[in-house]
Short mmCIF file of C-alpha atoms and ligand atoms in Angstrom, two decimals:
data_model
loop_
_atom_site.label_atom_id
_atom_site.label_comp_id
_atom_site.label_asym_id
_atom_site.label_seq_id
_atom_site.Cartn_x
_atom_site.Cartn_y
_atom_site.Cartn_z
CA UNK A 1 113.26 114.40 111.68
CA UNK A 2 115.82 114.40 114.44
CA UNK A 3 119.02 115.67 112.19
CA UNK A 4 117.99 119.19 111.39
CA UNK A 5 119.76 122.79 111.62
CA UNK A 6 119.16 125.59 114.71
CA UNK A 7 121.38 128.80 114.11
CA UNK A 8 123.19 127.26 110.99
CA UNK A 9 124.57 124.28 112.84
CA UNK A 10 123.44 120.65 112.53
CA UNK A 11 122.10 119.13 115.35
CA UNK A 12 120.95 115.59 116.45
CA UNK A 13 117.94 115.63 118.57
CA UNK A 14 119.23 118.39 121.28
CA UNK A 15 122.75 118.12 120.66
CA UNK A 16 124.90 119.64 118.30
CA UNK A 17 126.48 117.37 116.55
CA UNK A 18 129.96 119.69 116.78
CA UNK A 19 129.72 118.55 120.32
CA UNK A 20 129.92 115.07 120.19
CA UNK A 21 132.92 115.38 117.04
CA UNK A 22 134.86 117.58 119.63
CA UNK A 23 134.63 114.60 122.71
CA UNK A 24 134.29 111.98 120.46
CA UNK A 25 136.19 112.48 118.01
CA UNK A 26 135.71 111.37 114.04
CA UNK A 27 135.27 109.31 112.20
CA UNK A 28 132.02 108.91 114.16
CA UNK A 29 128.76 107.14 113.89
CA UNK A 30 125.66 109.43 115.36
CA UNK A 31 122.01 107.57 115.98
CA UNK A 32 118.93 109.11 117.10
CA UNK A 33 117.05 106.80 119.89
CA UNK A 34 113.87 108.84 119.19
CA UNK A 35 114.12 108.65 115.37
CA UNK A 36 115.02 104.67 116.04
CA UNK A 37 111.75 104.34 118.18
CA UNK A 38 109.54 106.67 116.13
CA UNK A 39 110.30 104.16 113.48
CA UNK A 40 109.62 101.49 114.67
CA UNK A 41 106.08 102.57 116.51
CA UNK A 42 105.34 103.43 113.16
CA UNK A 43 105.99 99.93 112.17
CA UNK A 44 104.09 98.46 115.27
CA UNK A 45 100.75 100.82 114.88
CA UNK A 46 99.66 100.64 111.87
CA UNK A 47 98.68 97.18 111.94
CA UNK A 48 95.18 96.86 112.66
CA UNK A 49 94.31 95.90 116.03
CA UNK A 50 92.26 92.56 115.07
CA UNK A 51 96.14 91.89 113.09
CA UNK A 52 98.42 89.68 115.40
CA UNK A 53 102.04 90.78 113.99
CA UNK A 54 105.85 91.09 115.60
CA UNK A 55 107.99 93.28 114.28
CA UNK A 56 110.99 91.76 114.30
CA UNK A 57 114.30 93.87 113.65
CA UNK A 58 116.93 92.99 111.14
CA UNK A 59 119.95 92.84 113.01
CA UNK A 60 122.58 93.01 110.38
CA UNK A 61 121.24 96.96 109.45
CA UNK A 62 122.69 98.23 112.62
CA UNK A 63 123.92 95.48 115.63
CA UNK A 64 125.40 97.89 118.09
CA UNK A 65 123.65 96.42 121.41
CA UNK A 66 122.44 99.88 123.05
CA UNK A 67 120.70 99.77 119.04
CA UNK A 68 119.22 96.79 119.60
CA UNK A 69 118.23 97.23 123.45
CA UNK A 70 116.60 100.37 122.83
CA UNK A 71 114.14 98.13 120.70
CA UNK A 72 113.94 95.30 122.77
CA UNK A 73 112.37 97.50 125.35
CA UNK A 74 110.21 98.72 123.14
CA UNK A 75 109.09 95.08 122.70
CA UNK A 76 110.55 94.35 119.12
CA UNK A 77 111.25 91.08 118.00
CA UNK A 78 114.91 90.16 115.58
CA UNK A 79 115.80 88.53 112.97
CA UNK A 80 118.93 87.60 112.82
CA UNK A 81 121.33 85.64 110.18
CA UNK A 82 124.13 83.81 112.42
CA UNK A 83 125.12 83.00 115.71
CA UNK A 84 127.03 85.90 116.61
CA UNK A 85 123.86 88.29 115.71
CA UNK A 86 121.83 85.52 118.46
CA UNK A 87 124.65 86.49 120.97
CA UNK A 88 123.96 89.94 120.36
CA UNK A 89 120.18 89.71 120.70
CA UNK A 90 120.58 87.92 124.31
CA UNK A 91 123.12 90.69 125.61
CA UNK A 92 120.87 93.07 124.47
CA UNK A 93 117.65 91.55 126.83
CA UNK A 94 115.90 90.58 123.68
CA UNK A 95 112.91 88.17 124.11
CA UNK A 96 114.25 84.57 122.15
CA UNK A 97 110.64 84.00 121.71
CA UNK A 98 110.78 86.63 119.29
CA UNK A 99 113.41 85.88 116.92
CA UNK A 100 113.54 84.59 113.48
CA UNK A 101 116.45 83.16 111.79
CA UNK A 102 117.00 83.79 108.50
CA UNK A 103 119.83 83.09 106.02
CA UNK A 104 121.00 80.64 103.65
CA UNK A 105 124.05 78.60 105.45
CA UNK A 106 123.05 78.06 109.13
CA UNK A 107 125.56 75.59 110.10
CA UNK A 108 124.41 72.84 112.60
CA UNK A 109 126.21 74.65 115.54
CA UNK A 110 124.09 77.58 114.67
CA UNK A 111 121.01 75.77 114.59
CA UNK A 112 121.77 73.75 117.84
CA UNK A 113 122.77 76.98 119.59
CA UNK A 114 119.23 78.59 118.53
CA UNK A 115 117.46 75.58 119.58
CA UNK A 116 119.09 75.57 122.84
CA UNK A 117 117.71 79.63 123.52
CA UNK A 118 114.69 78.96 122.73
CA UNK A 119 114.27 80.89 119.22
CA UNK A 120 110.99 81.39 117.70
CA UNK A 121 110.84 80.17 114.10
CA UNK A 122 114.03 79.24 111.36
CA UNK A 123 113.39 80.88 108.41
CA UNK A 124 114.80 77.61 106.52
CA UNK A 125 116.45 77.74 102.53
CA UNK A 126 117.24 74.82 101.49
CA UNK A 127 115.83 70.42 102.74
CA UNK A 128 119.32 69.66 103.76
CA UNK A 129 118.87 72.40 106.50
CA UNK A 130 115.26 71.34 107.24
CA UNK A 131 117.04 67.98 107.70
CA UNK A 132 119.36 69.67 109.87
CA UNK A 133 116.82 70.93 112.28
CA UNK A 134 114.93 68.23 112.66
CA UNK A 135 117.97 66.06 113.18
CA UNK A 136 118.95 68.81 115.76
CA UNK A 137 115.22 68.95 117.82
CA UNK A 138 115.35 65.32 117.90
CA UNK A 139 118.36 65.11 119.52
CA UNK A 140 117.44 68.07 122.03
CA UNK A 141 114.25 66.60 122.56
CA UNK A 142 112.46 69.78 121.16
CA UNK A 143 110.35 70.94 118.77
CA UNK A 144 111.45 73.44 116.47
CA UNK A 145 108.74 75.76 114.44
CA UNK A 146 109.74 76.40 111.07
CA UNK A 147 108.96 78.25 108.15
CA UNK A 148 110.00 77.84 104.58
CA UNK A 149 111.79 80.71 102.83
CA UNK A 150 110.38 80.74 99.22
CA UNK A 151 111.82 82.57 96.17
CA UNK A 152 108.53 84.06 94.17
CA UNK A 153 110.37 85.41 91.73
CA UNK A 154 109.55 88.84 91.37
CA UNK A 155 111.60 91.15 90.72
CA UNK A 156 112.77 93.66 93.44
CA UNK A 157 113.81 96.17 90.90
CA UNK A 158 116.80 97.41 93.34
CA UNK A 159 120.33 97.22 92.96
CA UNK A 160 121.26 93.45 91.85
CA UNK A 161 123.54 92.71 94.79
CA UNK A 162 120.42 93.21 96.89
CA UNK A 163 117.89 91.75 95.01
CA UNK A 164 117.35 88.18 96.27
CA UNK A 165 113.89 87.54 94.97
CA UNK A 166 114.52 85.86 91.76
CA UNK A 167 115.34 82.46 90.47
CA UNK A 168 118.50 83.62 89.53
CA UNK A 169 119.61 84.31 93.15
CA UNK A 170 120.73 82.11 95.57
CA UNK A 171 118.22 82.24 98.52
CA UNK A 172 115.05 80.94 99.48
CA UNK A 173 113.10 77.73 97.65
CA UNK A 174 111.49 77.89 94.27
CA UNK A 175 107.93 78.46 95.04
CA UNK A 176 106.95 76.25 91.72
CA UNK A 177 108.51 73.67 94.31
CA UNK A 178 107.20 74.74 97.89
CA UNK A 179 104.43 72.41 98.08
CA UNK A 180 106.81 68.99 97.67
CA UNK A 181 109.06 70.84 100.27
CA UNK A 182 106.79 71.34 102.78
CA UNK A 183 105.06 67.68 102.02
CA UNK A 184 108.51 66.46 102.98
CA UNK A 185 109.15 68.94 105.67
CA UNK A 186 105.60 67.73 107.71
CA UNK A 187 107.20 64.04 107.61
CA UNK A 188 110.23 65.06 109.52
CA UNK A 189 110.04 64.51 113.35
CA UNK A 190 111.09 67.51 115.83
CA UNK A 191 109.51 70.09 113.68
CA UNK A 192 105.98 72.35 113.78
CA UNK A 193 105.93 73.63 110.37
CA UNK A 194 103.46 76.01 110.06
CA UNK A 195 104.93 79.42 108.68
CA UNK A 196 106.21 80.63 105.47
CA UNK A 197 108.34 83.32 104.34
CA UNK A 198 109.88 85.58 102.00
CA UNK A 199 112.25 88.54 101.29
CA UNK A 200 112.91 89.45 97.60
CA UNK A 201 115.32 92.10 98.65
CA UNK A 202 116.38 95.54 99.87
CA UNK A 203 115.98 99.29 99.47
CA UNK A 204 112.74 99.26 97.07
CA UNK A 205 111.10 102.39 96.79
CA UNK A 206 107.84 101.14 94.92
CA UNK A 207 106.49 98.48 97.38
CA UNK A 208 104.21 97.19 94.15
CA UNK A 209 106.81 94.22 94.06
CA UNK A 210 106.51 93.79 97.68
CA UNK A 211 103.28 93.33 97.15
CA UNK A 212 103.33 91.36 94.23
CA UNK A 213 105.62 89.11 96.52
CA UNK A 214 102.92 89.26 99.32
CA UNK A 215 100.05 87.82 96.88
CA UNK A 216 102.04 85.07 95.35
CA UNK A 217 103.32 84.09 98.84
CA UNK A 218 99.52 84.25 100.39
CA UNK A 219 98.37 82.23 97.23
CA UNK A 220 100.82 79.06 97.97
CA UNK A 221 99.38 79.23 101.62
CA UNK A 222 96.09 78.47 100.63
CA UNK A 223 97.50 75.66 98.81
CA UNK A 224 99.45 74.20 101.06
CA UNK A 225 96.20 74.94 103.85
CA UNK A 226 93.99 73.29 101.15
CA UNK A 227 96.53 70.21 101.57
CA UNK A 228 95.86 69.91 105.17
CA UNK A 229 99.16 72.01 106.37
CA UNK A 230 98.13 74.11 109.33
CA UNK A 231 100.00 77.16 108.48
CA UNK A 232 99.31 79.79 110.93
CA UNK A 233 102.48 82.15 110.42
CA UNK A 234 103.09 84.31 107.40
CA UNK A 235 106.75 85.90 107.02
CA UNK A 236 107.18 88.70 104.50
CA UNK A 237 110.89 89.79 104.94
CA UNK A 238 111.98 93.35 105.37
CA UNK A 239 112.82 95.56 102.19
CA UNK A 240 111.26 99.40 102.30
CA UNK A 241 113.93 101.60 101.31
CA UNK A 242 114.41 105.27 101.62
CA UNK A 243 115.33 108.14 99.81
CA UNK A 244 119.22 108.52 99.51
CA UNK A 245 118.60 111.13 96.94
CA UNK A 246 117.38 114.35 97.45
CA UNK A 247 114.24 113.76 94.56
CA UNK A 248 113.81 110.48 96.13
CA UNK A 249 111.10 110.21 98.80
CA UNK A 250 110.97 107.68 101.59
CA UNK A 251 107.92 105.41 100.93
CA UNK A 252 105.47 105.71 104.07
CA UNK A 253 105.50 102.73 105.99
CA UNK A 254 101.56 103.46 106.93
CA UNK A 255 100.84 103.30 103.73
CA UNK A 256 102.56 99.78 103.31
CA UNK A 257 100.99 98.10 106.27
CA UNK A 258 98.01 99.56 105.33
CA UNK A 259 98.28 97.47 101.81
CA UNK A 260 99.19 94.25 104.67
CA UNK A 261 96.31 94.72 106.19
CA UNK A 262 94.05 94.64 103.07
CA UNK A 263 95.11 91.64 102.08
CA UNK A 264 95.70 89.69 105.42
CA UNK A 265 92.17 90.28 106.88
CA UNK A 266 90.46 87.82 107.93
CA UNK A 267 92.94 84.86 106.50
CA UNK A 268 93.30 83.92 109.96
CA UNK A 269 97.23 84.43 109.79
CA UNK A 270 100.07 86.08 112.27
CA UNK A 271 102.43 88.05 110.40
CA UNK A 272 106.36 88.70 110.73
CA UNK A 273 107.67 91.65 109.11
CA UNK A 274 112.03 91.92 108.89
CA UNK A 275 112.66 95.49 108.89
CA UNK A 276 115.98 96.95 108.98
CA UNK A 277 116.89 100.10 106.71
CA UNK A 278 114.20 101.81 107.25
CA UNK A 279 114.03 101.82 111.03
CA UNK A 280 117.61 102.57 111.21
CA UNK A 281 119.07 104.30 108.14
CA UNK A 282 117.59 107.92 108.94
CA UNK A 283 118.28 107.66 111.92
CA UNK A 284 122.04 107.95 111.86
CA UNK A 285 124.90 110.10 110.44
CA UNK A 286 128.80 109.40 109.78
CA UNK A 287 130.22 112.32 111.18
CA UNK A 288 133.74 113.06 109.19
CA UNK A 289 136.30 116.12 109.56
CA UNK A 290 138.23 117.49 106.28
CA UNK A 291 142.06 116.40 106.14
CA UNK A 292 142.90 118.97 103.05
CA UNK A 293 141.58 119.39 99.56
CA UNK A 294 143.75 118.79 96.22
CA UNK A 295 143.33 119.41 92.68
CA UNK A 296 144.12 116.87 90.26
CA UNK A 297 143.64 118.60 86.45
CA UNK A 298 140.24 120.12 86.86
CA UNK A 299 139.38 118.04 89.68
CA UNK A 300 138.71 118.82 93.09
CA UNK A 301 139.21 116.08 95.64
CA UNK A 302 138.27 116.75 99.05
CA UNK A 303 139.88 114.62 101.36
CA UNK A 304 137.95 113.38 104.63
CA UNK A 305 139.18 111.32 107.70
CA UNK A 306 136.14 108.36 107.23
CA UNK A 307 136.54 106.02 104.07
CA UNK A 308 135.45 103.13 102.09
CA UNK A 309 136.47 100.98 105.37
CA UNK A 310 134.11 102.66 107.93
CA UNK A 311 131.24 103.33 105.04
CA UNK A 312 131.11 100.81 102.23
CA UNK A 313 127.98 101.50 100.25
CA UNK A 314 129.11 103.92 98.14
CA UNK A 315 132.35 101.93 96.76
CA UNK A 316 130.64 98.74 96.94
CA UNK A 317 126.81 99.35 95.29
CA UNK A 318 128.14 103.38 94.01
CA UNK A 319 125.25 104.44 96.51
CA UNK A 320 124.52 107.98 97.34
CA UNK A 321 124.46 109.31 100.68
CA UNK A 322 123.42 113.04 100.87
CA UNK A 323 126.55 115.06 102.53
CA UNK A 324 125.83 117.87 104.89
CA UNK A 325 128.36 120.77 106.20
CA UNK A 326 127.58 120.40 110.38
CA UNK A 327 128.03 124.31 109.98
CA UNK A 328 126.26 125.72 107.38
CA UNK A 329 128.89 128.16 105.52
CA UNK A 330 128.07 131.85 104.89
CA UNK A 331 129.03 133.06 101.78
CA UNK A 332 131.71 130.36 99.96
CA UNK A 333 131.66 129.93 96.01
CA UNK A 334 129.99 126.10 95.17
CA UNK A 335 132.35 124.01 93.97
CA UNK A 336 132.03 120.59 92.38
CA UNK A 337 134.25 117.61 94.35
CA UNK A 338 134.92 114.31 94.68
CA UNK A 339 134.63 113.34 98.91
CA UNK A 340 137.08 110.58 99.21
CA UNK A 341 138.96 108.63 102.08
CA UNK A 342 142.58 108.60 102.78
CA UNK A 343 142.49 104.36 101.70
CA UNK A 344 144.77 103.52 98.82
CA UNK A 345 142.27 102.09 96.03
CA UNK A 346 140.26 104.80 93.81
CA UNK A 347 137.04 102.91 95.24
CA UNK A 348 137.47 104.84 98.38
CA UNK A 349 134.74 107.63 97.52
CA UNK A 350 131.99 108.87 99.84
CA UNK A 351 130.63 110.76 96.82
CA UNK A 352 131.05 111.54 93.72
CA UNK A 353 131.38 114.41 91.13
CA UNK A 354 129.16 116.66 94.52
CA UNK A 355 128.08 119.78 93.73
CA UNK A 356 128.68 121.65 97.19
CA UNK A 357 129.34 124.66 98.94
CA UNK A 358 133.09 124.75 99.32
CA UNK A 359 134.67 123.59 102.49
CA UNK A 360 137.92 124.27 104.35
CA UNK A 361 140.40 121.72 106.57
CA UNK A 362 139.25 121.12 109.91
CA UNK A 363 135.58 121.31 109.00
CA UNK A 364 132.84 119.08 109.80
CA UNK A 365 130.61 116.93 107.64
CA UNK A 366 127.80 114.59 108.24
CA UNK A 367 127.10 111.79 106.07
CA UNK A 368 123.37 111.39 106.17
CA UNK A 369 121.43 107.75 106.24
CA UNK A 370 124.28 105.92 107.64
CA UNK A 371 121.92 104.29 110.27
CA UNK A 372 121.68 101.67 108.05
CA UNK A 373 124.45 99.40 106.47
CA UNK A 374 127.00 101.69 107.51
CA UNK A 375 129.33 100.44 111.02
CA UNK A 376 128.10 96.68 110.71
CA UNK A 377 129.81 96.60 107.16
CA UNK A 378 132.97 98.66 108.50
CA UNK A 379 136.34 97.11 108.63
CA UNK A 380 139.88 97.82 109.57
CA UNK A 381 141.11 97.77 105.58
CA UNK A 382 144.24 99.93 105.46
CA UNK A 383 144.63 99.32 109.68
CA UNK A 384 142.19 102.11 110.20
CA UNK A 385 140.63 101.62 113.89
CA UNK A 386 136.83 101.61 113.64
CA UNK A 387 134.94 104.32 114.50
CA UNK A 388 132.94 105.77 117.61
CA UNK A 389 129.43 104.95 118.13
CA UNK A 390 127.37 107.68 120.02
CA UNK A 391 123.71 106.96 120.73
CA UNK A 392 121.32 110.47 121.42
CA UNK A 393 118.25 110.92 123.14
CA UNK A 394 117.18 114.01 123.81
CA UNK A 395 119.97 116.20 125.02
CA UNK A 396 121.89 113.74 126.62
CA UNK A 397 124.30 111.34 124.46
CA UNK A 398 126.24 109.00 124.87
CA UNK A 399 129.53 106.73 123.21
CA UNK A 400 127.80 102.83 123.04
CA UNK A 401 130.89 102.05 120.93
CA UNK A 402 134.25 103.37 121.04
CA UNK A 403 136.54 104.00 119.02
CA UNK A 404 139.26 101.21 118.40
CA UNK A 405 142.77 101.53 119.43
CA UNK A 406 145.96 100.31 117.82
CA UNK A 407 146.08 97.57 120.39
CA UNK A 408 142.54 96.16 119.37
CA UNK A 409 143.86 96.15 115.38
CA UNK A 410 146.61 93.33 116.91
CA UNK A 411 145.15 91.84 119.68
CA UNK A 412 143.73 88.66 118.07
CA UNK A 413 147.35 88.39 116.33
CA UNK A 414 150.49 86.79 117.49
N1 LLP B 1 115.17 89.71 106.23
C1 LLP B 1 115.89 89.01 105.58
C2 LLP B 1 116.06 87.65 104.99
C3 LLP B 1 117.11 90.14 104.68
O1 LLP B 1 118.11 89.36 103.61
C4 LLP B 1 117.59 91.46 104.85
C5 LLP B 1 118.55 91.67 104.56
C6 LLP B 1 116.28 92.13 105.69
C7 LLP B 1 115.32 91.43 106.33
C8 LLP B 1 116.38 93.01 105.66
O2 LLP B 1 116.28 94.48 104.43
P1 LLP B 1 115.97 95.80 105.09
O3 LLP B 1 114.64 95.97 105.32
O4 LLP B 1 117.13 96.40 105.56
O5 LLP B 1 115.68 96.12 103.14
N2 LLP B 1 124.03 95.89 102.31
C9 LLP B 1 122.94 96.06 101.84
C10 LLP B 1 121.28 95.63 102.12
C11 LLP B 1 121.44 94.46 102.60
C12 LLP B 1 120.38 93.16 102.89
C13 LLP B 1 120.38 92.33 103.11
N3 LLP B 1 119.50 91.71 103.50
C14 LLP B 1 122.88 97.96 101.54
O6 LLP B 1 123.52 98.68 102.29
O7 LLP B 1 122.19 98.40 100.83
#
């Protein structure tokens, strides 16, 4: 783990976080390049040598182009869900031939751009989308590779907003209707229908449900093959969670991939996985400074300079993020406090009733596990310029996205 205390001061790799805050200001996201790369390699190297595979990083988790470049240089593919994400991948030097395009509402223009860019596969979520891709490919005189994203009706046992594999969710095509949809798709011009995909949700701590979905998808592939379809690839999506709360262990990537190896052996399938959170969440913190503290009745509020517009997960999913002092306080009493931002909403909190050592005005806090779905979900709400982003590599670090200015706030307005 690249975030650790040395002599009472929190470091990212070999750089004191206080040094970054002093120079780049707060709030500020800080990512460890070593952490991101080591998790990517853990995925990549856990597949059996004989198992053809592609690890397609889910760009939505953290789409800073320096992060994408790091992964592209390590050989990663990418899972995108919009033309904007494809643009970022290409700007970062990613290989379009290793890009898969997921998402429930691709527009015709997005399909056109992706086809022109030469992406590897469209993971299709409706018959209308399949028809559009066929039409677009025919117009361009190209062939488009497609998978149908099937909805295996498995409960991912995660927060309802990030569960996607149940019949009641908007995602995918009901697995019971998939054979018919495959038959129709395989008759359309301009398509190579050679893949099946699924993704049942995110922040899954117990991979049993993911493996249940894998079994259902592999059974579907057998049925499709028996009907003469040449299925050569399976895309198993992302979803592996991380331990946000002190008692929650982060599931082991090699264990999960080991289960996949066992299920895939001898099936003659290339496998794609689309991890997002498990590659980058633990590799990032959000650095923030205490503005002031106040009591309302018996309650203590610690007001910091990061808010729900910077890190939306607590407000949106009641998510728990560990919060650590950048300098370990000596001899401070323990208190229970709400850590809140300056935004004018009671939903603007980063932690509720958190037991912690007392902090003082001006001190720095690190909100842990903020590398995934942190900056990417941030906004300018309350006209707050978005935070800076910093990438640490060993003893050196650089700003990879500048803090926004007031001018940035209004630049597209008239
Ligand atoms: N593939 C597809 C098709 C997806 O929809 C997602 C995530 C992933 C891969 C990556 O899943 P991961 O490995 O990161 O679990 N904003 C939420 C998470 C939303 C996830 C959406 N889809 C959060 O902050 O928890």
